[in-house]
């Protein structure tokens, strides 16, 4: 931890992350006069900035652009006094308060309460054009974008439970769903694999990988180039100079179902508990508190199940309310201690 902090200010609340969860926490904390500082992180605005239309966020009957929703949320938080700072947390010292957060630019932020809203990044597979087409027919979230693919043929990439879930959900809308998996057997649990295998609209392409995505931001996804090899892992074999088979397919959508990585590396050596995948664990019951007193979790970073903007916003507001109550308790306790000391001095 950097001892030579250029800024000795101790904030009431620092919110790490500026996705929907962080923004919602910022609105609530700012309206409670806690003057929150929001660290924007490597992806200011978070995952919603990757998508075009959001049709399932309550209050927008015609839908709203992901970027617009985020910009509105930021403006709303700023209106009440939230301060937004460019910065990514590299390390967190949570053993004593105020907590100290070391940023990648070498600065240190100090805070009494900490809200972790760092999200979980969907894994990408490294196909050509994925940067350009993410949010334009390429997605990492069937619940979010499945309904845009009524009547389409779609691909789902992956072989674990995430991919099976995506495929089963998409089968409600799409004409056909093809699961593309680089091996000849699934990693998914038996029950999920059986449900997918038994579904009439779901097919499998074994020993196959996605090499390139076709389309444009104007047209959306129009197709893909797949590579396959009878012994699996075709992209590795291609890189090693082995012969693989190429095939172009016409599809209207591609979904990555290869899992998520919660952004919690900076919490690994702290008292905050993480699950096996790295999700931040909150205490039992309806709370955002963690095992580290004064640290609260919100959004996808603590939610392996729902991963929706509306649930992230909900837990963001809960985290701010929990932090506010906790700070009030701390203030009451220190006032009581001060009164005891004053009485003893008299
Ligand atoms: C393509 C796509 C389409 C989607 N469409 C929809 C939809 O239509 N409807 C819906 O409800 N949901 C949708 N989702 C899901 C939704 O975007 C997420 O559930 C939501 O963004 C989660 O919000 P969050 O704030 O928890 O995390 P995120 O949005 O992931 O934000 C995380 C924030 O943390 C910051 N951060 C990360 N690490 C650090 C660090 N070390 N230090 C500082 N900051 C850090 C990042 O910069 C980012 O600002 C979609 C997701 C994707 C990828």
Tab-separated table of C-alpha atoms and ligand atoms in Angstrom:
chain	number	residue	atom	x	y	z
A	1	UNK	CA	0.000	0.000	0.000
A	2	UNK	CA	1.295	3.480	-0.887
A	3	UNK	CA	2.071	5.342	2.336
A	4	UNK	CA	2.659	8.724	0.685
A	5	UNK	CA	-0.891	9.585	-0.096
A	6	UNK	CA	-1.242	12.960	-1.808
A	7	UNK	CA	-4.803	13.223	-0.492
A	8	UNK	CA	-5.384	12.635	3.217
A	9	UNK	CA	-9.144	13.207	2.901
A	10	UNK	CA	-11.222	10.474	4.457
A	11	UNK	CA	-14.476	9.999	2.556
A	12	UNK	CA	-17.655	8.689	4.123
A	13	UNK	CA	-18.322	6.334	1.231
A	14	UNK	CA	-16.338	5.275	-1.796
A	15	UNK	CA	-18.224	3.296	-4.435
A	16	UNK	CA	-15.997	1.129	-6.602
A	17	UNK	CA	-17.604	0.769	-10.025
A	18	UNK	CA	-19.775	2.982	-12.193
A	19	UNK	CA	-22.191	0.445	-13.707
A	20	UNK	CA	-25.873	0.423	-12.812
A	21	UNK	CA	-25.179	-0.868	-9.285
A	22	UNK	CA	-22.564	1.804	-8.561
A	23	UNK	CA	-24.747	4.559	-10.020
A	24	UNK	CA	-27.791	3.508	-8.051
A	25	UNK	CA	-25.687	3.380	-4.868
A	26	UNK	CA	-24.331	6.834	-5.749
A	27	UNK	CA	-27.818	8.345	-6.127
A	28	UNK	CA	-28.905	6.996	-2.740
A	29	UNK	CA	-25.663	7.859	-0.937
A	30	UNK	CA	-25.555	11.357	-2.430
A	31	UNK	CA	-29.184	12.022	-1.480
A	32	UNK	CA	-28.242	10.988	2.066
A	33	UNK	CA	-25.550	13.729	2.015
A	34	UNK	CA	-22.721	11.199	2.199
A	35	UNK	CA	-20.875	12.899	-0.702
A	36	UNK	CA	-19.895	9.580	-2.293
A	37	UNK	CA	-16.890	9.238	-4.534
A	38	UNK	CA	-17.470	6.852	-7.453
A	39	UNK	CA	-14.440	5.166	-8.976
A	40	UNK	CA	-15.278	4.568	-12.609
A	41	UNK	CA	-12.855	1.723	-13.192
A	42	UNK	CA	-11.614	0.298	-16.486
A	43	UNK	CA	-15.111	0.315	-18.021
A	44	UNK	CA	-16.866	3.593	-17.115
A	45	UNK	CA	-20.610	2.946	-17.122
A	46	UNK	CA	-20.126	-0.822	-16.989
A	47	UNK	CA	-21.638	-3.553	-19.130
A	48	UNK	CA	-24.768	-1.687	-20.176
A	49	UNK	CA	-22.605	0.606	-22.300
A	50	UNK	CA	-22.006	-2.464	-24.490
A	51	UNK	CA	-25.627	-2.826	-25.488
A	52	UNK	CA	-27.949	-0.874	-27.723
A	53	UNK	CA	-31.523	-1.363	-26.497
A	54	UNK	CA	-32.586	-2.156	-22.951
A	55	UNK	CA	-36.244	-3.191	-23.029
A	56	UNK	CA	-36.681	-4.670	-19.561
A	57	UNK	CA	-35.692	-1.794	-17.268
A	58	UNK	CA	-38.839	-0.624	-15.529
A	59	UNK	CA	-40.123	2.784	-16.540
A	60	UNK	CA	-39.139	2.880	-20.210
A	61	UNK	CA	-42.084	1.444	-22.176
A	62	UNK	CA	-40.313	2.016	-25.494
A	63	UNK	CA	-36.958	0.767	-24.167
A	64	UNK	CA	-33.858	2.909	-23.702
A	65	UNK	CA	-30.320	2.777	-25.069
A	66	UNK	CA	-27.811	1.228	-22.650
A	67	UNK	CA	-25.511	4.256	-22.910
A	68	UNK	CA	-28.391	6.679	-22.400
A	69	UNK	CA	-29.563	4.839	-19.284
A	70	UNK	CA	-26.051	5.046	-17.851
A	71	UNK	CA	-25.567	8.716	-18.763
A	72	UNK	CA	-28.912	9.545	-17.140
A	73	UNK	CA	-27.929	7.629	-14.002
A	74	UNK	CA	-24.604	9.445	-13.785
A	75	UNK	CA	-26.257	12.850	-14.251
A	76	UNK	CA	-28.814	11.933	-11.575
A	77	UNK	CA	-26.059	10.996	-9.096
A	78	UNK	CA	-24.043	14.129	-9.920
A	79	UNK	CA	-27.133	16.282	-9.386
A	80	UNK	CA	-27.111	15.217	-5.731
A	81	UNK	CA	-23.366	15.718	-5.330
A	82	UNK	CA	-21.705	12.381	-6.189
A	83	UNK	CA	-18.139	12.852	-7.403
A	84	UNK	CA	-16.879	10.660	-10.254
A	85	UNK	CA	-13.180	9.850	-10.394
A	86	UNK	CA	-11.222	7.976	-13.068
A	87	UNK	CA	-9.462	5.147	-11.306
A	88	UNK	CA	-9.166	1.408	-10.876
A	89	UNK	CA	-8.575	-0.217	-7.500
A	90	UNK	CA	-5.491	-2.448	-7.488
A	91	UNK	CA	-5.328	-3.222	-3.809
A	92	UNK	CA	-7.472	-2.712	-0.733
A	93	UNK	CA	-6.310	-2.488	2.902
A	94	UNK	CA	-9.402	-3.274	4.932
A	95	UNK	CA	-7.846	-4.411	8.231
A	96	UNK	CA	-8.352	-1.051	9.846
A	97	UNK	CA	-10.525	1.970	9.272
A	98	UNK	CA	-10.460	4.204	7.427
A	99	UNK	CA	-9.979	1.727	4.612
A	100	UNK	CA	-7.267	2.506	2.081
A	101	UNK	CA	-7.721	1.825	-1.621
A	102	UNK	CA	-4.669	1.850	-3.815
A	103	UNK	CA	-5.411	2.879	-7.365
A	104	UNK	CA	-3.562	1.843	-10.502
A	105	UNK	CA	-2.226	5.406	-10.895
A	106	UNK	CA	-0.494	5.103	-7.505
A	107	UNK	CA	-2.950	7.308	-5.611
A	108	UNK	CA	-4.623	6.173	-2.394
A	109	UNK	CA	-8.230	6.872	-1.431
A	110	UNK	CA	-9.355	6.609	2.184
A	111	UNK	CA	-12.904	5.892	3.201
A	112	UNK	CA	-14.969	4.889	6.183
A	113	UNK	CA	-17.405	2.728	4.211
A	114	UNK	CA	-16.804	0.907	0.961
A	115	UNK	CA	-19.349	-0.239	-1.618
A	116	UNK	CA	-17.984	-2.786	-4.070
A	117	UNK	CA	-19.935	-2.677	-7.342
A	118	UNK	CA	-17.289	-3.928	-9.718
A	119	UNK	CA	-19.472	-6.309	-11.746
A	120	UNK	CA	-18.493	-9.584	-13.326
A	121	UNK	CA	-16.985	-9.510	-16.775
A	122	UNK	CA	-18.374	-12.004	-19.256
A	123	UNK	CA	-15.641	-14.075	-20.845
A	124	UNK	CA	-15.194	-13.441	-24.544
A	125	UNK	CA	-13.869	-16.092	-26.912
A	126	UNK	CA	-11.561	-13.988	-29.073
A	127	UNK	CA	-13.427	-14.351	-32.383
A	128	UNK	CA	-12.665	-11.873	-35.143
A	129	UNK	CA	-15.021	-8.823	-35.107
A	130	UNK	CA	-16.341	-9.465	-31.583
A	131	UNK	CA	-15.297	-5.980	-30.425
A	132	UNK	CA	-17.275	-4.358	-33.227
A	133	UNK	CA	-20.388	-6.542	-32.984
A	134	UNK	CA	-20.831	-6.921	-29.213
A	135	UNK	CA	-24.280	-5.423	-28.583
A	136	UNK	CA	-25.182	-5.628	-32.294
A	137	UNK	CA	-26.386	-9.223	-32.463
A	138	UNK	CA	-23.492	-10.583	-30.418
A	139	UNK	CA	-24.331	-10.818	-26.736
A	140	UNK	CA	-23.316	-12.392	-23.465
A	141	UNK	CA	-26.821	-12.336	-22.002
A	142	UNK	CA	-29.757	-14.317	-23.410
A	143	UNK	CA	-32.169	-13.026	-20.758
A	144	UNK	CA	-31.307	-9.493	-21.883
A	145	UNK	CA	-31.185	-9.891	-25.648
A	146	UNK	CA	-32.970	-13.163	-26.470
A	147	UNK	CA	-36.249	-11.456	-27.333
A	148	UNK	CA	-34.521	-9.548	-30.163
A	149	UNK	CA	-33.993	-12.871	-31.957
A	150	UNK	CA	-37.516	-14.126	-32.577
A	151	UNK	CA	-37.428	-16.317	-35.654
A	152	UNK	CA	-33.619	-16.180	-36.011
A	153	UNK	CA	-31.136	-19.007	-36.197
A	154	UNK	CA	-28.637	-18.389	-33.394
A	155	UNK	CA	-25.400	-19.842	-32.094
A	156	UNK	CA	-24.501	-20.326	-28.452
A	157	UNK	CA	-20.813	-20.725	-27.715
A	158	UNK	CA	-19.763	-22.904	-24.776
A	159	UNK	CA	-20.246	-26.296	-23.181
A	160	UNK	CA	-20.987	-25.596	-19.527
A	161	UNK	CA	-24.117	-24.770	-17.557
A	162	UNK	CA	-24.043	-21.109	-18.689
A	163	UNK	CA	-24.207	-22.165	-22.329
A	164	UNK	CA	-27.041	-24.643	-21.679
A	165	UNK	CA	-29.011	-21.973	-19.807
A	166	UNK	CA	-28.498	-19.467	-22.619
A	167	UNK	CA	-29.552	-22.062	-25.227
A	168	UNK	CA	-32.681	-23.160	-23.360
A	169	UNK	CA	-33.757	-19.566	-22.883
A	170	UNK	CA	-33.088	-18.666	-26.520
A	171	UNK	CA	-35.064	-21.676	-27.751
A	172	UNK	CA	-38.213	-19.811	-26.652
A	173	UNK	CA	-37.634	-17.186	-29.329
A	174	UNK	CA	-35.230	-18.430	-31.969
A	175	UNK	CA	-36.127	-20.808	-34.804
A	176	UNK	CA	-33.036	-22.851	-34.094
A	177	UNK	CA	-30.261	-22.754	-31.525
A	178	UNK	CA	-26.920	-24.388	-32.238
A	179	UNK	CA	-24.545	-24.936	-29.350
A	180	UNK	CA	-20.972	-24.726	-30.595
A	181	UNK	CA	-18.565	-26.569	-28.337
A	182	UNK	CA	-14.867	-27.132	-28.834
A	183	UNK	CA	-14.857	-30.655	-27.403
A	184	UNK	CA	-17.082	-33.702	-27.974
A	185	UNK	CA	-18.566	-33.762	-24.496
A	186	UNK	CA	-20.187	-31.136	-22.320
A	187	UNK	CA	-18.895	-29.745	-19.043
A	188	UNK	CA	-22.471	-28.891	-18.036
A	189	UNK	CA	-24.237	-30.671	-15.188
A	190	UNK	CA	-26.158	-33.798	-16.230
A	191	UNK	CA	-29.539	-32.219	-15.747
A	192	UNK	CA	-28.741	-29.109	-17.818
A	193	UNK	CA	-27.067	-31.167	-20.528
A	194	UNK	CA	-30.073	-33.503	-20.723
A	195	UNK	CA	-32.534	-30.628	-20.981
A	196	UNK	CA	-30.561	-29.134	-23.851
A	197	UNK	CA	-30.059	-32.446	-25.641
A	198	UNK	CA	-33.755	-33.316	-25.397
A	199	UNK	CA	-34.927	-29.959	-26.724
A	200	UNK	CA	-36.231	-30.168	-30.314
A	201	UNK	CA	-34.863	-26.798	-31.376
A	202	UNK	CA	-31.377	-27.219	-29.929
A	203	UNK	CA	-28.601	-28.791	-31.964
A	204	UNK	CA	-24.936	-29.342	-31.169
A	205	UNK	CA	-21.798	-28.706	-33.208
A	206	UNK	CA	-19.092	-30.756	-31.491
A	207	UNK	CA	-15.333	-30.166	-31.774
A	208	UNK	CA	-16.077	-26.789	-33.289
A	209	UNK	CA	-15.146	-23.187	-32.466
A	210	UNK	CA	-16.181	-19.728	-33.564
A	211	UNK	CA	-13.448	-18.108	-35.626
A	212	UNK	CA	-15.058	-15.022	-37.117
A	213	UNK	CA	-18.351	-13.149	-36.829
A	214	UNK	CA	-19.884	-11.618	-39.958
A	215	UNK	CA	-22.037	-8.509	-40.088
A	216	UNK	CA	-21.864	-4.823	-39.255
A	217	UNK	CA	-23.249	-2.436	-36.681
A	218	UNK	CA	-25.870	-1.383	-39.267
A	219	UNK	CA	-27.033	-4.895	-40.234
A	220	UNK	CA	-26.231	-6.737	-37.003
A	221	UNK	CA	-24.789	-10.246	-37.000
A	222	UNK	CA	-25.405	-12.025	-40.308
A	223	UNK	CA	-23.241	-15.134	-39.997
A	224	UNK	CA	-20.102	-16.744	-38.727
A	225	UNK	CA	-17.096	-18.775	-39.751
A	226	UNK	CA	-16.697	-21.946	-37.707
A	227	UNK	CA	-13.656	-24.199	-37.563
A	228	UNK	CA	-13.717	-27.835	-36.587
A	229	UNK	CA	-11.401	-30.770	-36.098
A	230	UNK	CA	-12.493	-34.360	-35.338
A	231	UNK	CA	-10.290	-34.442	-32.211
A	232	UNK	CA	-11.499	-31.121	-30.788
A	233	UNK	CA	-9.812	-27.823	-29.835
A	234	UNK	CA	-9.657	-26.719	-33.488
A	235	UNK	CA	-8.327	-23.201	-32.837
A	236	UNK	CA	-5.307	-24.580	-30.977
A	237	UNK	CA	-4.688	-26.988	-33.846
A	238	UNK	CA	-5.043	-24.179	-36.381
A	239	UNK	CA	-2.444	-22.176	-34.436
A	240	UNK	CA	-0.153	-25.238	-34.497
A	241	UNK	CA	-0.490	-25.423	-38.286
A	242	UNK	CA	-2.759	-28.478	-38.398
A	243	UNK	CA	-5.524	-28.813	-40.996
A	244	UNK	CA	-8.992	-27.826	-39.817
A	245	UNK	CA	-12.325	-27.611	-41.581
A	246	UNK	CA	-13.934	-24.220	-42.155
A	247	UNK	CA	-17.630	-23.588	-42.563
A	248	UNK	CA	-19.609	-20.370	-43.048
A	249	UNK	CA	-23.071	-20.343	-41.498
A	250	UNK	CA	-25.897	-17.781	-41.722
A	251	UNK	CA	-27.139	-16.763	-38.301
A	252	UNK	CA	-28.911	-13.729	-36.882
A	253	UNK	CA	-27.394	-13.837	-33.405
A	254	UNK	CA	-24.495	-15.220	-31.407
A	255	UNK	CA	-24.426	-15.636	-27.630
A	256	UNK	CA	-21.329	-16.283	-25.569
A	257	UNK	CA	-22.011	-18.659	-22.700
A	258	UNK	CA	-18.493	-19.220	-21.448
A	259	UNK	CA	-18.929	-17.794	-17.981
A	260	UNK	CA	-18.185	-14.646	-16.037
A	261	UNK	CA	-15.236	-13.472	-13.998
A	262	UNK	CA	-16.203	-11.354	-10.970
A	263	UNK	CA	-13.903	-8.330	-10.639
A	264	UNK	CA	-12.709	-9.036	-7.112
A	265	UNK	CA	-8.965	-9.636	-7.469
A	266	UNK	CA	-8.270	-6.660	-5.171
A	267	UNK	CA	-10.297	-8.327	-2.382
A	268	UNK	CA	-8.491	-11.662	-2.422
A	269	UNK	CA	-6.337	-11.068	0.659
A	270	UNK	CA	-8.964	-9.242	2.682
A	271	UNK	CA	-11.632	-10.276	5.182
A	272	UNK	CA	-14.300	-10.108	2.464
A	273	UNK	CA	-15.394	-13.670	1.652
A	274	UNK	CA	-15.462	-14.766	-1.972
A	275	UNK	CA	-17.005	-17.894	-3.476
A	276	UNK	CA	-15.038	-20.364	-5.618
A	277	UNK	CA	-15.631	-18.288	-8.735
A	278	UNK	CA	-14.663	-15.049	-7.004
A	279	UNK	CA	-18.125	-13.586	-6.378
A	280	UNK	CA	-18.269	-11.404	-3.301
A	281	UNK	CA	-20.299	-13.126	-0.591
A	282	UNK	CA	-22.721	-11.068	1.439
A	283	UNK	CA	-23.946	-12.109	4.870
A	284	UNK	CA	-27.042	-14.271	5.140
A	285	UNK	CA	-30.433	-12.624	4.813
A	286	UNK	CA	-31.472	-9.572	2.876
A	287	UNK	CA	-28.376	-7.449	3.268
A	288	UNK	CA	-25.418	-6.205	1.262
A	289	UNK	CA	-23.069	-6.406	4.270
A	290	UNK	CA	-19.984	-8.569	3.943
A	291	UNK	CA	-17.760	-10.361	6.438
A	292	UNK	CA	-15.619	-7.196	6.536
A	293	UNK	CA	-17.504	-4.671	8.616
A	294	UNK	CA	-18.094	-1.477	6.649
A	295	UNK	CA	-17.747	-3.166	3.243
A	296	UNK	CA	-20.890	-3.705	1.177
A	297	UNK	CA	-21.440	-5.499	-2.123
A	298	UNK	CA	-23.849	-4.632	-4.937
A	299	UNK	CA	-24.686	-5.768	-8.453
A	300	UNK	CA	-23.281	-8.578	-10.559
A	301	UNK	CA	-20.156	-8.878	-8.406
A	302	UNK	CA	-22.287	-10.481	-5.673
A	303	UNK	CA	-24.942	-12.040	-7.897
A	304	UNK	CA	-24.119	-15.188	-9.877
A	305	UNK	CA	-27.803	-15.827	-10.650
A	306	UNK	CA	-29.851	-12.863	-11.859
A	307	UNK	CA	-27.268	-10.510	-13.446
A	308	UNK	CA	-29.784	-7.932	-14.614
A	309	UNK	CA	-29.607	-4.143	-14.678
A	310	UNK	CA	-32.704	-3.826	-12.520
A	311	UNK	CA	-31.385	-6.228	-9.863
A	312	UNK	CA	-27.993	-4.479	-9.910
A	313	UNK	CA	-29.737	-1.136	-9.402
A	314	UNK	CA	-31.774	-2.683	-6.572
A	315	UNK	CA	-28.792	-4.050	-4.691
A	316	UNK	CA	-26.933	-0.767	-5.358
A	317	UNK	CA	-29.640	1.149	-3.518
A	318	UNK	CA	-29.588	-1.454	-0.713
A	319	UNK	CA	-25.809	-1.099	-0.343
A	320	UNK	CA	-26.077	2.679	0.024
A	321	UNK	CA	-28.854	2.347	2.613
A	322	UNK	CA	-26.883	-0.310	4.503
A	323	UNK	CA	-23.761	1.872	4.416
A	324	UNK	CA	-25.734	4.887	5.632
A	325	UNK	CA	-27.155	2.949	8.626
A	326	UNK	CA	-23.736	1.530	9.425
A	327	UNK	CA	-22.114	4.978	9.361
A	328	UNK	CA	-24.855	6.302	11.643
A	329	UNK	CA	-24.216	3.437	14.085
A	330	UNK	CA	-20.492	4.188	14.016
A	331	UNK	CA	-21.149	7.867	14.707
A	332	UNK	CA	-23.470	7.002	17.618
A	333	UNK	CA	-20.883	4.616	19.059
A	334	UNK	CA	-18.046	7.125	18.830
A	335	UNK	CA	-20.248	9.865	20.358
A	336	UNK	CA	-21.071	7.526	23.228
A	337	UNK	CA	-17.364	6.714	23.690
A	338	UNK	CA	-16.481	10.426	23.612
A	339	UNK	CA	-19.156	11.097	26.262
A	340	UNK	CA	-17.687	8.398	28.528
A	341	UNK	CA	-14.184	9.859	28.139
A	342	UNK	CA	-15.477	13.386	28.809
A	343	UNK	CA	-17.276	12.163	31.932
A	344	UNK	CA	-14.139	10.418	33.149
A	345	UNK	CA	-12.116	13.627	32.591
A	346	UNK	CA	-14.577	15.724	34.632
B	1	LIG	C1	-24.198	-7.119	-24.080
B	1	LIG	C2	-25.003	-7.008	-22.799
B	1	LIG	C3	-26.332	-6.677	-22.858
B	1	LIG	C4	-27.073	-6.575	-21.694
B	1	LIG	N1	-28.383	-6.212	-21.789
B	1	LIG	C5	-29.131	-6.103	-20.661
B	1	LIG	C6	-30.508	-5.751	-20.739
B	1	LIG	O1	-31.060	-5.535	-21.820
B	1	LIG	N2	-31.196	-5.694	-19.568
B	1	LIG	C7	-30.628	-5.971	-18.351
B	1	LIG	O2	-31.306	-5.874	-17.338
B	1	LIG	N3	-29.326	-6.306	-18.260
B	1	LIG	C8	-28.568	-6.387	-19.381
B	1	LIG	N4	-27.260	-6.772	-19.299
B	1	LIG	C9	-26.710	-7.111	-17.974
B	1	LIG	C10	-26.368	-5.812	-17.231
B	1	LIG	O3	-25.566	-5.024	-18.067
B	1	LIG	C11	-25.643	-6.138	-15.939
B	1	LIG	O4	-26.457	-6.948	-15.130
B	1	LIG	C12	-25.320	-4.841	-15.191
B	1	LIG	O5	-24.533	-4.002	-16.001
B	1	LIG	C13	-24.565	-5.133	-13.893
B	1	LIG	O6	-24.245	-3.912	-13.324
B	1	LIG	P1	-23.064	-3.763	-12.277
B	1	LIG	O7	-23.022	-2.320	-11.933
B	1	LIG	O8	-23.197	-4.762	-11.221
B	1	LIG	O9	-21.738	-4.180	-13.073
B	1	LIG	P2	-21.097	-3.629	-14.408
B	1	LIG	O10	-22.083	-3.032	-15.315
B	1	LIG	O11	-20.277	-4.758	-14.915
B	1	LIG	O12	-20.121	-2.468	-13.912
B	1	LIG	C14	-18.957	-2.753	-13.206
B	1	LIG	C15	-18.180	-1.465	-12.975
B	1	LIG	O13	-17.080	-1.741	-12.114
B	1	LIG	C16	-15.925	-1.109	-12.618
B	1	LIG	N5	-14.762	-1.860	-12.108
B	1	LIG	C17	-14.420	-3.143	-12.331
B	1	LIG	N6	-13.270	-3.451	-11.678
B	1	LIG	C18	-12.898	-2.321	-11.035
B	1	LIG	C19	-11.803	-1.988	-10.187
B	1	LIG	N7	-10.862	-2.868	-9.863
B	1	LIG	N8	-11.714	-0.708	-9.731
B	1	LIG	C20	-12.666	0.208	-10.042
B	1	LIG	N9	-13.733	-0.068	-10.801
B	1	LIG	C21	-13.838	-1.310	-11.295
B	1	LIG	C22	-16.096	-1.125	-14.110
B	1	LIG	O14	-15.297	-0.111	-14.719
B	1	LIG	C23	-17.599	-0.835	-14.225
B	1	LIG	O15	-17.795	0.554	-14.192
B	1	LIG	C24	-26.476	-6.849	-20.441
B	1	LIG	C25	-25.126	-7.192	-20.373
B	1	LIG	C26	-24.381	-7.260	-21.528
B	1	LIG	C27	-22.922	-7.604	-21.454
